[in-house]
Amino acid sequence: MTIQKFGEVGRLGLMAVVISLFFALHISIGAKAIPLSDVFTALIARDETVFDHIVVWNLRMPRALIAMVVGAALAVSGALMQGLTRNPLADPGLLGLLAGASFAVVVGFGIWGSAIVPIMPLVAAGGALAASALVFWIASSAPGGARPLTLILAGAAITAFLGAIIAAVQLLDQDNFDQLRVWLTGTINGNRMSYMMWCLPWLLVGFLVSFAVARQITSLAMGDEVAIGLGVNVAQVKILSLIAVVALTASAVTLSGPLGFIGLVIPHAVRLFVGTDYRFVVPYSALVGAAYLLFVDIVARIALAPIEISTGLVTSLLGAPFFVWLVRAKL
Amino acid sequence: MAQMAKDFYHNEKVKVLPLAQKPATQKPISLRAQNISAGYGETPILKHIDLDVPEGEITILVGPNGCGKSTLLKTMARILTPSEGSVSLNGQNVHQLPTRQVAQQMALLAQGPIAPEGLKVRELVAQGRFPHQTLLKQWTKDDSVAVDWAMEVTNISQFAERPIDALSGGQRQRCWIAMALAQETDLVLLDEPTTFLDLKVQVDVMNLLTKTAKEAGKTMVIVLHELNIAAAYADNLVMMRSGEIIAQGDVNDIFTRENLRAVFGLDARVIFDAEAGRPVCMPNLNG
């Protein structure tokens, strides 16, 4: 037991070190490199008269914070979905939630313009919920019901369909959608920090609920009958998890646009280190997800510097091969 | 037998006895289905069933495929809600009690459960402690003791750190049984715990279950497929056909040629095995 506890402290310590390191690196890298020592000085002793400190506090740190929050939110959503649906391929992107949220935002933006900003998380949540319901309904009415394969196919169809509509709307109204174009590829930008305030309550609820239901998810992953036998209120846990997934996904989309594959990759990577018990999978997915998106966003900025690649393109470039491996290994 | 276990418990020497001989509680327990009809969708599979589970005994449900034996077990275990009638556990309606409270008194081993890939044996067994834990009080000494005991009794301690999917069918089934035992309930319901196992492993599993039931003073209700296995282990045998209970009672009274013909349409001789003190059936060949 003491060894296990030591292992737990060690793992947590390691994650803390990795996240701090990526956080500092993330802030230090950019159009103008800021030495790590200056980053630390800026964080510890902020001086408004020093230009680099202003850059750190007003531009780079918000971007790093958004990357962490979005990474954690998507990874936790993926972990909950995989446990709940007993589907190793479940992910907010693959099951149509990201497309639904994006679509709702685009439509909302087209109708109400920038007046939509304060309720963007709400609009995104509505879209995510509607798309996931649609995907589940299509998969359920397929012969054999909602299985991993039918869910993925339905998710792909809905994503493609909504993507086509988004593209069509963009072509029809290019001026208005120019500002959404970059966002739709999934991008992390410090000036979205103003949205953070609107997303914070959603994120808070999403994370708290996720951590609270994590223990029951392990039981549910063994099937409804086993879970009921153990005294899990199955209906309640499913509804709470759905609320958490939608709140987290909607916040992530609002902050950074649709970022694919994070929810798929991270929980699987986490399981390699902490096992299958969701009491560990969920919190570690949050930590590893935060670290991963910091890392990806660093890559997005230095790979083709001075050109910045959209972060969503990098997550997909890294995630797609993993998805192929997962399909070959697990289906 | 349950009474004997209880007498042990009151003895001073009880502290050196293995935990397996500790009865879970002193309260009398009862599980009773009253006039229940249940099924999936519109047409009920069970038709007005009454079943009183005798305390401290092993009740085994048998019947042809689709007779409703699993449906009856699932309804008593609150997996299914009856369209008519009620199931009472220690005087309270199972379908109205909070599900966690039921799980503190009654464990269920579902049919063919699947463990998430990579879940370790100890982690699986620890799931059995769920109904005894709260969000704030997640793991106590009692939980460790119960899990260690359950793994000891089922003889899986040596696999504790291995993933479930790396074990054989029989070993895996022992892990699931350990999970149900770790729940420390007086009542354990098991849905076809021996299906898809070799005969030898079926016997091992049944020996384990009956031994634990006697030593720990547990009441068990088991759905079984194999008639001779049922005859060998049942105290109380229940035969079902087309959603109705055709016969129930002491295995020696119920396991007869006539009942086998009436319930299963099976033409078989029933022989009394004096060594075991139990009946065995031999199907007649070529009519």
Coordinates of C-alpha atoms in Angstrom, one line a residue:
Chain A
M1 CA 0.0 0.0 0.0
T2 CA 2.8 2.4 0.9
I3 CA 4.5 1.5 -2.4
Q4 CA 1.3 2.2 -4.3
K5 CA 0.9 5.5 -2.5
F6 CA 4.5 6.4 -3.3
G7 CA 3.8 5.5 -6.9
E8 CA 0.7 7.7 -6.9
V9 CA 2.7 10.7 -5.5
G10 CA 5.4 10.0 -8.0
R11 CA 3.0 9.9 -11.0
L12 CA 1.3 13.1 -9.9
G13 CA 4.7 14.8 -9.3
L14 CA 5.8 13.8 -12.7
M15 CA 2.7 15.2 -14.3
A16 CA 3.1 18.5 -12.4
V17 CA 6.7 18.8 -13.7
V18 CA 5.7 18.0 -17.3
I19 CA 2.9 20.4 -17.3
S20 CA 5.0 23.2 -15.7
L21 CA 7.7 22.6 -18.2
F22 CA 5.4 22.7 -21.3
F23 CA 3.6 25.7 -19.8
A24 CA 6.9 27.6 -19.5
L25 CA 8.1 26.5 -22.9
H26 CA 4.8 27.4 -24.5
I27 CA 5.0 30.9 -23.1
S28 CA 8.7 31.3 -24.1
I29 CA 8.2 30.3 -27.7
G30 CA 6.7 32.6 -30.3
A31 CA 7.3 35.3 -32.9
K32 CA 9.7 36.8 -30.4
A33 CA 11.4 34.2 -28.2
I34 CA 11.4 35.1 -24.6
P35 CA 14.1 33.3 -22.5
L36 CA 12.7 30.9 -19.9
S37 CA 14.4 33.0 -17.1
D38 CA 12.4 36.1 -18.3
V39 CA 9.2 34.0 -18.4
F40 CA 9.7 33.1 -14.7
T41 CA 10.5 36.6 -13.7
A42 CA 7.4 37.8 -15.5
L43 CA 5.2 35.2 -13.8
I44 CA 6.7 35.8 -10.3
A45 CA 7.4 39.5 -10.4
R46 CA 5.1 41.2 -13.0
D47 CA 6.4 44.5 -14.2
E48 CA 4.1 46.5 -16.5
T49 CA 6.9 48.6 -17.8
V50 CA 8.7 45.7 -19.3
F51 CA 7.4 44.8 -22.8
D52 CA 8.1 41.1 -22.5
H53 CA 6.1 40.9 -19.3
I54 CA 3.1 42.4 -21.1
V55 CA 3.5 39.9 -23.9
V56 CA 3.7 37.1 -21.4
W57 CA 0.7 38.2 -19.4
N58 CA -1.6 39.5 -22.1
L59 CA -0.9 37.3 -25.0
R60 CA 1.0 34.1 -24.2
M61 CA -0.3 33.1 -20.8
P62 CA -4.0 33.3 -21.9
R63 CA -3.1 31.1 -24.9
A64 CA -1.4 28.6 -22.7
L65 CA -4.3 28.5 -20.2
I66 CA -6.8 28.0 -23.0
A67 CA -4.7 25.2 -24.4
M68 CA -4.6 23.4 -21.0
V69 CA -8.3 23.8 -20.3
V70 CA -9.4 22.7 -23.8
G71 CA -7.0 19.7 -23.8
A72 CA -8.3 18.6 -20.4
A73 CA -11.9 19.1 -21.3
L74 CA -11.7 17.1 -24.5
A75 CA -9.7 14.3 -22.9
V76 CA -12.1 14.0 -20.0
S77 CA -15.1 14.0 -22.4
G78 CA -13.4 11.2 -24.4
A79 CA -12.7 9.1 -21.3
L80 CA -16.3 9.4 -20.1
M81 CA -17.7 8.5 -23.5
Q82 CA -15.4 5.5 -23.9
G83 CA -16.4 4.2 -20.5
L84 CA -20.1 4.9 -20.8
T85 CA -20.5 3.4 -24.3
R86 CA -18.0 0.6 -23.8
N87 CA -16.6 1.8 -27.1
P88 CA -12.8 2.2 -27.4
L89 CA -13.4 4.6 -30.4
A90 CA -15.7 7.0 -28.7
D91 CA -14.5 10.6 -28.9
P92 CA -16.3 14.0 -29.2
G93 CA -15.1 14.4 -32.7
L94 CA -15.8 10.9 -34.1
L95 CA -19.3 10.8 -32.6
G96 CA -20.3 14.2 -34.2
L97 CA -20.3 16.4 -31.1
L98 CA -17.6 18.7 -32.4
A99 CA -19.3 19.1 -35.8
G100 CA -22.7 19.7 -34.1
A101 CA -21.2 22.4 -31.8
S102 CA -19.4 24.1 -34.7
F103 CA -22.4 24.0 -36.9
A104 CA -24.6 25.6 -34.3
V105 CA -22.0 28.3 -33.7
V106 CA -21.7 29.0 -37.5
V107 CA -25.5 29.1 -37.9
G108 CA -25.9 31.3 -34.8
F109 CA -23.2 33.6 -36.1
G110 CA -24.8 33.8 -39.5
I111 CA -28.2 34.8 -38.0
W112 CA -27.2 37.0 -35.0
G113 CA -23.7 38.0 -35.9
S114 CA -21.3 38.8 -33.0
A115 CA -24.3 39.3 -30.6
I116 CA -24.1 35.6 -30.2
V117 CA -20.8 35.7 -28.3
P118 CA -22.2 35.8 -24.8
I119 CA -24.3 32.7 -25.4
M120 CA -21.8 30.9 -27.6
P121 CA -21.2 28.1 -25.1
L122 CA -24.9 27.6 -24.9
V123 CA -25.4 27.5 -28.6
A124 CA -22.4 25.1 -29.0
A125 CA -23.9 22.9 -26.3
G126 CA -27.2 22.8 -28.1
G127 CA -25.5 21.8 -31.3
A128 CA -23.4 19.1 -29.6
L129 CA -26.4 17.6 -27.9
A130 CA -28.5 17.6 -31.0
A131 CA -25.8 16.0 -33.1
S132 CA -25.0 13.3 -30.5
A133 CA -28.7 12.5 -30.2
L134 CA -28.9 12.2 -34.0
V135 CA -25.8 10.0 -34.2
F136 CA -27.2 7.8 -31.5
W137 CA -30.6 7.6 -33.1
I138 CA -29.1 6.6 -36.5
A139 CA -26.8 4.0 -35.0
S140 CA -29.7 2.5 -32.9
S141 CA -31.9 2.1 -35.9
A142 CA -29.2 0.3 -37.8
P143 CA -29.4 -3.5 -37.8
G144 CA -27.6 -4.7 -34.7
G145 CA -28.2 -1.4 -32.8
A146 CA -25.7 1.1 -31.4
R147 CA -22.4 -0.7 -31.6
P148 CA -19.0 0.9 -31.8
L149 CA -18.9 0.5 -35.6
T150 CA -22.4 1.8 -36.3
L151 CA -21.8 4.8 -33.9
I152 CA -18.6 5.6 -35.7
L153 CA -20.3 5.4 -39.1
A154 CA -23.2 7.5 -38.1
G155 CA -20.8 10.0 -36.5
A156 CA -18.7 10.2 -39.7
A157 CA -21.9 10.7 -41.8
I158 CA -23.2 13.5 -39.5
T159 CA -19.8 15.2 -39.4
A160 CA -19.4 15.1 -43.2
F161 CA -23.0 16.4 -43.7
L162 CA -22.6 19.3 -41.2
G163 CA -19.1 20.0 -42.6
A164 CA -20.6 20.3 -46.1
I165 CA -23.3 22.7 -44.9
I166 CA -20.7 24.8 -43.0
A167 CA -18.6 25.0 -46.2
A168 CA -21.6 26.0 -48.3
V169 CA -22.5 28.7 -45.9
Q170 CA -19.0 30.0 -45.9
L171 CA -18.9 30.2 -49.7
L172 CA -22.2 32.1 -49.7
D173 CA -21.1 34.7 -47.2
Q174 CA -17.4 35.0 -47.3
D175 CA -16.9 38.3 -45.6
N176 CA -18.8 37.4 -42.5
F177 CA -17.2 34.0 -42.2
D178 CA -13.6 35.0 -42.8
Q179 CA -13.2 35.4 -39.1
L180 CA -14.7 32.0 -38.4
R181 CA -12.6 30.2 -41.0
V182 CA -9.5 29.9 -38.9
W183 CA -11.5 29.1 -35.8
L184 CA -13.2 26.2 -37.7
T185 CA -10.0 24.4 -38.3
G186 CA -9.4 24.4 -34.5
T187 CA -7.1 27.1 -33.3
I188 CA -5.9 28.3 -30.0
N189 CA -5.6 32.1 -29.6
G190 CA -5.1 34.2 -26.5
N191 CA -7.6 36.8 -27.5
R192 CA -10.4 34.2 -26.9
M193 CA -9.7 34.7 -23.2
S194 CA -12.8 37.0 -23.1
Y195 CA -14.8 33.8 -23.8
M196 CA -13.2 32.1 -20.9
M197 CA -15.5 33.9 -18.5
W198 CA -18.5 32.6 -20.3
C199 CA -17.2 29.1 -20.4
L200 CA -15.8 28.9 -16.8
P201 CA -19.1 27.9 -15.1
W202 CA -19.7 25.2 -17.8
L203 CA -16.1 23.9 -17.4
L204 CA -16.4 23.9 -13.6
V205 CA -19.6 21.9 -13.7
G206 CA -18.3 19.6 -16.4
F207 CA -15.1 18.8 -14.5
L208 CA -16.7 18.4 -11.1
V209 CA -19.4 16.1 -12.4
S210 CA -16.8 14.0 -14.3
F211 CA -14.7 13.5 -11.3
A212 CA -17.8 12.7 -9.2
V213 CA -19.1 10.0 -11.6
A214 CA -15.7 8.5 -12.4
R215 CA -16.1 5.7 -9.8
Q216 CA -19.5 4.7 -11.2
I217 CA -18.1 4.7 -14.8
T218 CA -15.8 1.8 -14.0
S219 CA -18.9 -0.2 -12.9
L220 CA -20.9 0.9 -15.9
A221 CA -18.0 -0.1 -18.2
M222 CA -18.8 -3.7 -17.1
G223 CA -22.4 -3.5 -18.3
D224 CA -25.6 -2.1 -17.0
E225 CA -26.6 -5.3 -15.2
V226 CA -23.4 -5.5 -13.3
A227 CA -23.6 -1.8 -12.4
I228 CA -27.2 -2.1 -11.1
G229 CA -26.2 -5.1 -9.1
L230 CA -23.4 -3.1 -7.5
G231 CA -25.9 -0.4 -6.5
V232 CA -25.1 2.2 -9.2
N233 CA -28.0 4.4 -10.2
V234 CA -27.4 3.8 -13.9
A235 CA -29.9 6.3 -15.3
Q236 CA -28.6 9.1 -13.1
V237 CA -25.0 8.4 -13.9
K238 CA -25.7 8.4 -17.7
I239 CA -27.6 11.7 -17.6
L240 CA -24.9 13.3 -15.4
S241 CA -22.1 12.1 -17.7
L242 CA -24.0 13.3 -20.8
I243 CA -24.3 16.8 -19.2
A244 CA -20.6 16.7 -18.3
V245 CA -19.6 15.6 -21.8
V246 CA -21.8 18.2 -23.5
A247 CA -20.7 21.1 -21.2
L248 CA -17.0 20.2 -21.6
T249 CA -17.2 19.7 -25.4
A250 CA -19.2 22.9 -25.9
S251 CA -16.7 24.9 -23.9
A252 CA -13.8 23.5 -25.7
V253 CA -15.4 24.3 -29.1
T254 CA -16.2 27.8 -28.0
L255 CA -12.7 28.4 -26.9
S256 CA -10.7 26.8 -29.7
G257 CA -13.0 25.4 -32.4
P258 CA -13.2 21.7 -33.1
L259 CA -9.9 19.9 -32.2
G260 CA -10.1 16.3 -33.3
F261 CA -8.7 13.1 -31.8
I262 CA -7.6 14.5 -28.3
G263 CA -10.6 12.8 -26.7
L264 CA -9.7 9.6 -28.4
V265 CA -5.9 9.5 -27.9
I266 CA -5.4 10.8 -24.4
P267 CA -7.6 8.3 -22.4
H268 CA -5.9 5.4 -24.2
A269 CA -2.5 6.7 -23.5
V270 CA -3.5 7.3 -19.8
R271 CA -4.7 3.7 -19.5
L272 CA -1.3 2.4 -20.4
F273 CA 0.0 4.0 -17.2
V274 CA -2.8 4.0 -14.7
G275 CA -4.9 1.0 -15.7
T276 CA -8.6 0.8 -16.4
D277 CA -10.1 2.2 -13.2
Y278 CA -11.9 5.4 -14.2
R279 CA -11.2 6.9 -10.7
F280 CA -7.7 7.3 -12.1
V281 CA -8.4 7.5 -15.9
V282 CA -10.6 10.6 -15.6
P283 CA -8.3 12.9 -13.5
Y284 CA -5.2 11.7 -15.3
S285 CA -6.9 12.3 -18.7
A286 CA -7.4 15.9 -17.6
L287 CA -3.7 16.3 -16.7
V288 CA -2.3 14.5 -19.7
G289 CA -4.8 16.2 -22.0
A290 CA -3.7 19.6 -20.7
A291 CA 0.0 18.7 -21.2
Y292 CA -0.7 17.2 -24.7
L293 CA -2.4 20.3 -26.1
L294 CA 0.3 22.6 -24.7
F295 CA 2.8 20.4 -26.5
V296 CA 0.8 20.3 -29.8
D297 CA 0.4 24.1 -29.7
I298 CA 4.1 24.4 -29.3
V299 CA 4.6 22.2 -32.3
A300 CA 2.0 24.1 -34.3
R301 CA 4.0 27.3 -33.8
I302 CA 7.6 26.0 -34.3
A303 CA 7.2 23.4 -37.0
L304 CA 7.0 25.8 -40.0
A305 CA 8.0 29.0 -38.1
P306 CA 7.5 31.8 -38.8
I307 CA 4.3 30.4 -40.3
E308 CA 1.9 29.2 -37.6
I309 CA -0.1 26.0 -38.4
S310 CA -3.6 25.7 -37.1
T311 CA -3.5 23.6 -33.9
G312 CA -6.4 21.5 -35.1
L313 CA -4.4 20.3 -38.1
V314 CA -1.6 19.2 -35.8
T315 CA -3.9 17.3 -33.5
S316 CA -5.4 15.5 -36.5
L317 CA -2.0 14.8 -38.0
L318 CA -0.9 13.2 -34.8
G319 CA -4.2 11.6 -33.9
A320 CA -5.2 10.0 -37.2
P321 CA -2.3 7.4 -37.3
F322 CA -3.2 6.6 -33.7
F323 CA -6.8 6.0 -34.7
V324 CA -5.7 3.7 -37.5
W325 CA -3.6 1.7 -35.0
L326 CA -6.5 1.5 -32.5
V327 CA -8.9 0.2 -35.2
R328 CA -6.3 -2.5 -36.2
A329 CA -5.5 -3.5 -32.6
K330 CA -9.0 -3.3 -31.0
L331 CA -11.8 -3.9 -33.5
Chain B
M1 CA -26.2 -24.6 8.9
A2 CA -26.6 -20.8 9.1
Q3 CA -27.4 -21.2 12.7
M4 CA -24.2 -23.1 13.3
A5 CA -22.2 -20.3 11.7
K6 CA -23.9 -17.8 13.9
D7 CA -23.1 -19.9 17.0
F8 CA -19.5 -19.8 15.9
Y9 CA -19.7 -16.1 15.6
H10 CA -20.7 -15.7 19.2
N11 CA -17.8 -17.9 20.4
E12 CA -14.8 -16.1 21.8
K13 CA -12.5 -18.1 19.5
V14 CA -14.1 -16.5 16.5
K15 CA -11.2 -14.0 16.1
V16 CA -8.9 -16.8 14.9
L17 CA -11.4 -18.2 12.4
P18 CA -11.1 -17.3 8.8
L19 CA -13.5 -14.5 7.8
A20 CA -15.4 -16.9 5.6
Q21 CA -17.2 -18.2 8.7
K22 CA -18.5 -14.8 9.6
P23 CA -22.2 -14.4 8.8
A24 CA -22.8 -11.0 7.2
T25 CA -25.5 -9.9 9.6
Q26 CA -27.6 -11.3 12.4
K27 CA -30.9 -10.2 10.9
P28 CA -33.2 -12.8 9.4
I29 CA -33.3 -12.3 5.6
S30 CA -36.1 -12.8 3.2
L31 CA -36.6 -12.5 -0.5
R32 CA -40.0 -13.0 -1.8
A33 CA -41.6 -12.5 -5.2
Q34 CA -45.4 -11.9 -5.0
N35 CA -47.6 -12.4 -8.0
I36 CA -45.1 -11.0 -10.4
S37 CA -45.5 -10.7 -14.1
A38 CA -42.6 -9.3 -16.1
G39 CA -40.9 -9.4 -19.4
Y40 CA -39.5 -7.3 -22.2
G41 CA -41.8 -5.1 -24.1
E42 CA -45.5 -5.9 -24.4
T43 CA -45.8 -9.6 -23.8
P44 CA -45.0 -10.7 -20.3
I45 CA -42.7 -13.7 -20.0
L46 CA -43.5 -14.3 -16.3
K47 CA -47.1 -15.0 -15.5
H48 CA -48.1 -14.3 -11.9
I49 CA -45.2 -15.9 -10.2
D50 CA -44.9 -16.4 -6.4
L51 CA -41.5 -17.5 -5.0
D52 CA -40.3 -17.5 -1.5
V53 CA -36.6 -17.9 -1.2
P54 CA -35.7 -20.1 1.8
E55 CA -33.2 -18.5 4.1
G56 CA -29.7 -20.0 4.3
E57 CA -30.4 -22.4 1.4
I58 CA -29.3 -22.8 -2.2
T59 CA -32.2 -22.3 -4.5
I60 CA -31.6 -23.3 -8.1
L61 CA -33.9 -22.3 -11.0
V62 CA -34.0 -24.6 -14.0
G63 CA -36.2 -24.9 -17.0
P64 CA -36.0 -25.0 -20.8
N65 CA -34.6 -22.1 -22.8
G66 CA -37.0 -19.1 -22.8
C67 CA -38.9 -20.4 -19.8
G68 CA -38.3 -17.2 -17.9
K69 CA -35.8 -18.4 -15.2
S70 CA -33.4 -15.6 -16.0
T71 CA -36.2 -13.1 -16.3
L72 CA -37.4 -14.1 -12.8
L73 CA -33.9 -13.7 -11.4
K74 CA -33.4 -10.3 -13.1
T75 CA -36.8 -9.1 -11.8
M76 CA -35.9 -10.1 -8.2
A77 CA -32.5 -8.4 -8.7
R78 CA -34.3 -5.2 -9.9
I79 CA -32.7 -5.3 -13.3
L80 CA -36.2 -5.6 -14.7
T81 CA -39.3 -4.0 -13.2
P82 CA -42.4 -6.2 -13.0
S83 CA -45.6 -5.1 -14.8
E84 CA -47.6 -6.6 -11.9
G85 CA -46.8 -7.8 -8.4
S86 CA -43.8 -6.9 -6.2
V87 CA -40.5 -8.3 -4.9
S88 CA -39.8 -7.8 -1.3
L89 CA -36.4 -7.9 0.3
N90 CA -36.5 -8.1 4.0
G91 CA -40.0 -6.7 3.9
Q92 CA -39.3 -3.8 1.6
N93 CA -40.1 -3.4 -2.1
V94 CA -36.9 -4.0 -4.1
H95 CA -38.0 -1.7 -6.9
Q96 CA -38.7 1.2 -4.6
L97 CA -35.6 1.1 -2.4
P98 CA -32.6 3.1 -3.4
T99 CA -30.5 0.8 -5.5
R100 CA -27.5 1.3 -3.4
Q101 CA -29.4 0.2 -0.3
V102 CA -30.5 -3.0 -2.1
A103 CA -26.9 -3.7 -3.1
Q104 CA -25.9 -3.6 0.5
Q105 CA -28.2 -6.6 1.2
M106 CA -28.2 -8.5 -2.2
A107 CA -25.4 -9.1 -4.7
L108 CA -25.9 -10.1 -8.3
L109 CA -23.6 -11.9 -10.7
A110 CA -24.9 -11.1 -14.1
Q111 CA -24.8 -13.6 -17.0
G112 CA -21.5 -13.4 -19.1
P113 CA -20.3 -10.1 -17.7
I114 CA -17.3 -8.5 -19.5
A115 CA -14.5 -6.7 -17.7
P116 CA -13.1 -3.6 -19.3
E117 CA -9.9 -4.5 -21.1
G118 CA -6.8 -4.4 -18.8
L119 CA -8.8 -4.2 -15.5
K120 CA -6.8 -6.0 -12.8
V121 CA -8.3 -8.8 -10.7
R122 CA -8.0 -6.8 -7.5
E123 CA -9.6 -3.7 -9.1
L124 CA -12.5 -5.9 -10.3
V125 CA -13.1 -7.4 -6.9
A126 CA -12.8 -4.0 -5.3
Q127 CA -15.8 -2.9 -7.3
G128 CA -17.8 -5.1 -5.0
R129 CA -17.3 -2.5 -2.3
F130 CA -19.2 0.2 -4.2
P131 CA -22.4 0.1 -2.2
H132 CA -20.4 0.5 1.1
Q133 CA -18.5 3.6 -0.1
T134 CA -19.5 7.2 -0.4
L135 CA -18.0 10.0 -2.5
L136 CA -16.0 11.3 0.5
K137 CA -15.2 8.0 2.2
Q138 CA -13.8 6.0 -0.6
W139 CA -11.7 3.3 0.8
T140 CA -11.6 2.0 4.4
K141 CA -9.9 -0.9 6.3
D142 CA -13.2 -2.8 6.0
D143 CA -13.0 -2.6 2.3
S144 CA -9.5 -4.0 2.2
V145 CA -10.4 -6.8 4.6
A146 CA -13.5 -7.8 2.5
V147 CA -11.6 -7.7 -0.8
D148 CA -8.7 -9.8 0.6
W149 CA -11.2 -12.3 2.1
A150 CA -13.2 -12.6 -1.1
M151 CA -10.0 -13.3 -3.1
E152 CA -8.8 -15.8 -0.5
V153 CA -12.1 -17.7 -0.5
T154 CA -12.3 -17.9 -4.3
N155 CA -8.6 -18.8 -4.5
I156 CA -7.6 -16.0 -6.8
S157 CA -5.2 -14.1 -4.5
Q158 CA -2.3 -15.2 -6.7
F159 CA -3.8 -13.4 -9.7
A160 CA -4.5 -10.2 -7.8
E161 CA -2.3 -8.0 -10.0
R162 CA -3.0 -9.7 -13.3
P163 CA -5.5 -8.3 -15.9
I164 CA -8.8 -10.2 -16.1
D165 CA -8.5 -10.8 -19.8
A166 CA -5.3 -12.8 -19.3
L167 CA -7.1 -15.5 -17.2
S168 CA -9.0 -18.7 -18.2
G169 CA -12.8 -18.9 -18.2
G170 CA -12.9 -20.6 -14.9
Q171 CA -10.5 -18.2 -13.2
R172 CA -12.4 -15.3 -14.6
Q173 CA -15.7 -16.6 -13.3
R174 CA -14.1 -17.0 -9.8
C175 CA -13.1 -13.3 -10.0
W176 CA -16.7 -12.2 -10.7
I177 CA -17.8 -14.4 -7.8
A178 CA -15.2 -12.7 -5.6
M179 CA -16.6 -9.3 -6.6
A180 CA -20.1 -10.4 -5.6
L181 CA -18.8 -11.9 -2.3
A182 CA -16.8 -8.7 -1.6
Q183 CA -20.2 -7.0 -1.5
E184 CA -20.7 -8.8 1.8
T185 CA -24.4 -9.5 1.4
D186 CA -26.5 -12.2 2.9
L187 CA -28.2 -12.8 -0.4
V188 CA -26.4 -13.6 -3.7
L189 CA -28.2 -14.1 -7.0
L190 CA -26.3 -15.7 -9.8
D191 CA -27.4 -15.9 -13.5
E192 CA -26.0 -19.0 -15.2
P193 CA -22.5 -18.8 -13.4
T194 CA -21.3 -22.0 -15.1
T195 CA -22.3 -21.4 -18.7
F196 CA -19.5 -22.0 -21.3
L197 CA -17.3 -23.7 -18.7
D198 CA -15.9 -27.3 -18.9
L199 CA -17.6 -29.8 -16.6
K200 CA -14.7 -29.9 -14.2
V201 CA -14.7 -26.1 -14.0
Q202 CA -18.5 -26.1 -13.5
V203 CA -18.1 -28.4 -10.6
D204 CA -15.3 -26.3 -9.1
V205 CA -17.4 -23.2 -9.4
M206 CA -20.4 -24.9 -7.8
N207 CA -18.3 -26.4 -5.0
L208 CA -16.9 -22.9 -4.3
L209 CA -20.4 -21.3 -4.2
T210 CA -22.0 -23.9 -2.0
K211 CA -19.1 -24.1 0.4
T212 CA -19.0 -20.3 0.7
A213 CA -22.8 -20.2 1.2
K214 CA -22.7 -22.8 4.0
E215 CA -19.6 -21.4 5.8
A216 CA -20.6 -17.7 5.5
G217 CA -24.3 -18.3 6.0
K218 CA -25.4 -16.9 2.7
T219 CA -28.6 -17.5 0.9
M220 CA -28.1 -18.1 -2.9
V221 CA -30.4 -18.1 -5.9
I222 CA -28.8 -19.6 -9.0
V223 CA -30.1 -20.0 -12.5
L224 CA -28.5 -23.1 -14.1
H225 CA -28.6 -24.9 -17.4
E226 CA -27.2 -28.3 -16.5
L227 CA -29.8 -30.5 -14.9
N228 CA -27.4 -32.9 -13.1
I229 CA -25.4 -30.0 -11.8
A230 CA -28.6 -28.4 -10.5
A231 CA -29.6 -31.7 -8.9
A232 CA -26.2 -32.1 -7.3
Y233 CA -26.2 -28.8 -5.5
A234 CA -29.7 -27.5 -5.0
D235 CA -31.3 -27.5 -1.5
N236 CA -34.4 -26.1 -3.0
L237 CA -35.1 -26.8 -6.7
V238 CA -37.4 -24.7 -8.8
M239 CA -38.6 -25.9 -12.2
M240 CA -40.1 -23.4 -14.6
R241 CA -41.8 -23.7 -17.9
S242 CA -43.5 -21.0 -20.1
G243 CA -43.2 -18.3 -17.4
E244 CA -44.7 -20.4 -14.7
I245 CA -43.3 -22.4 -11.8
I246 CA -44.3 -26.0 -12.3
A247 CA -42.7 -27.5 -9.3
Q248 CA -40.5 -26.5 -6.3
G249 CA -39.2 -27.9 -3.1
D250 CA -36.6 -30.4 -1.8
V251 CA -34.4 -31.6 -4.7
N252 CA -35.2 -35.3 -3.9
D253 CA -38.9 -34.7 -4.2
I254 CA -38.8 -32.5 -7.2
F255 CA -36.2 -34.1 -9.4
T256 CA -38.4 -36.9 -10.7
R257 CA -39.0 -38.6 -14.0
E258 CA -42.5 -37.2 -14.2
N259 CA -41.4 -33.6 -13.6
L260 CA -38.5 -33.8 -16.1
R261 CA -41.0 -35.0 -18.7
A262 CA -43.6 -32.4 -17.8
V263 CA -41.1 -29.4 -17.6
F264 CA -38.5 -30.3 -20.3
G265 CA -40.3 -32.9 -22.4
L266 CA -37.3 -35.0 -21.6
D267 CA -37.5 -38.8 -21.4
A268 CA -35.1 -39.7 -18.7
R269 CA -34.6 -42.1 -15.9
V270 CA -33.8 -40.6 -12.5
I271 CA -31.4 -42.6 -10.4
F272 CA -30.6 -42.0 -6.8
D273 CA -26.9 -41.7 -6.1
A274 CA -26.6 -43.0 -2.6
E275 CA -23.1 -41.8 -2.2
A276 CA -24.0 -38.2 -2.8
G277 CA -27.5 -38.6 -1.4
R278 CA -28.8 -36.9 -4.6
P279 CA -30.7 -37.8 -7.8
V280 CA -29.1 -38.0 -11.2
C281 CA -30.8 -38.1 -14.6
M282 CA -29.9 -40.4 -17.5
P283 CA -31.7 -39.5 -20.8
N284 CA -33.3 -42.6 -22.4
L285 CA -31.7 -43.3 -25.8
N286 CA -33.7 -44.1 -28.9
G287 CA -37.0 -43.5 -27.2

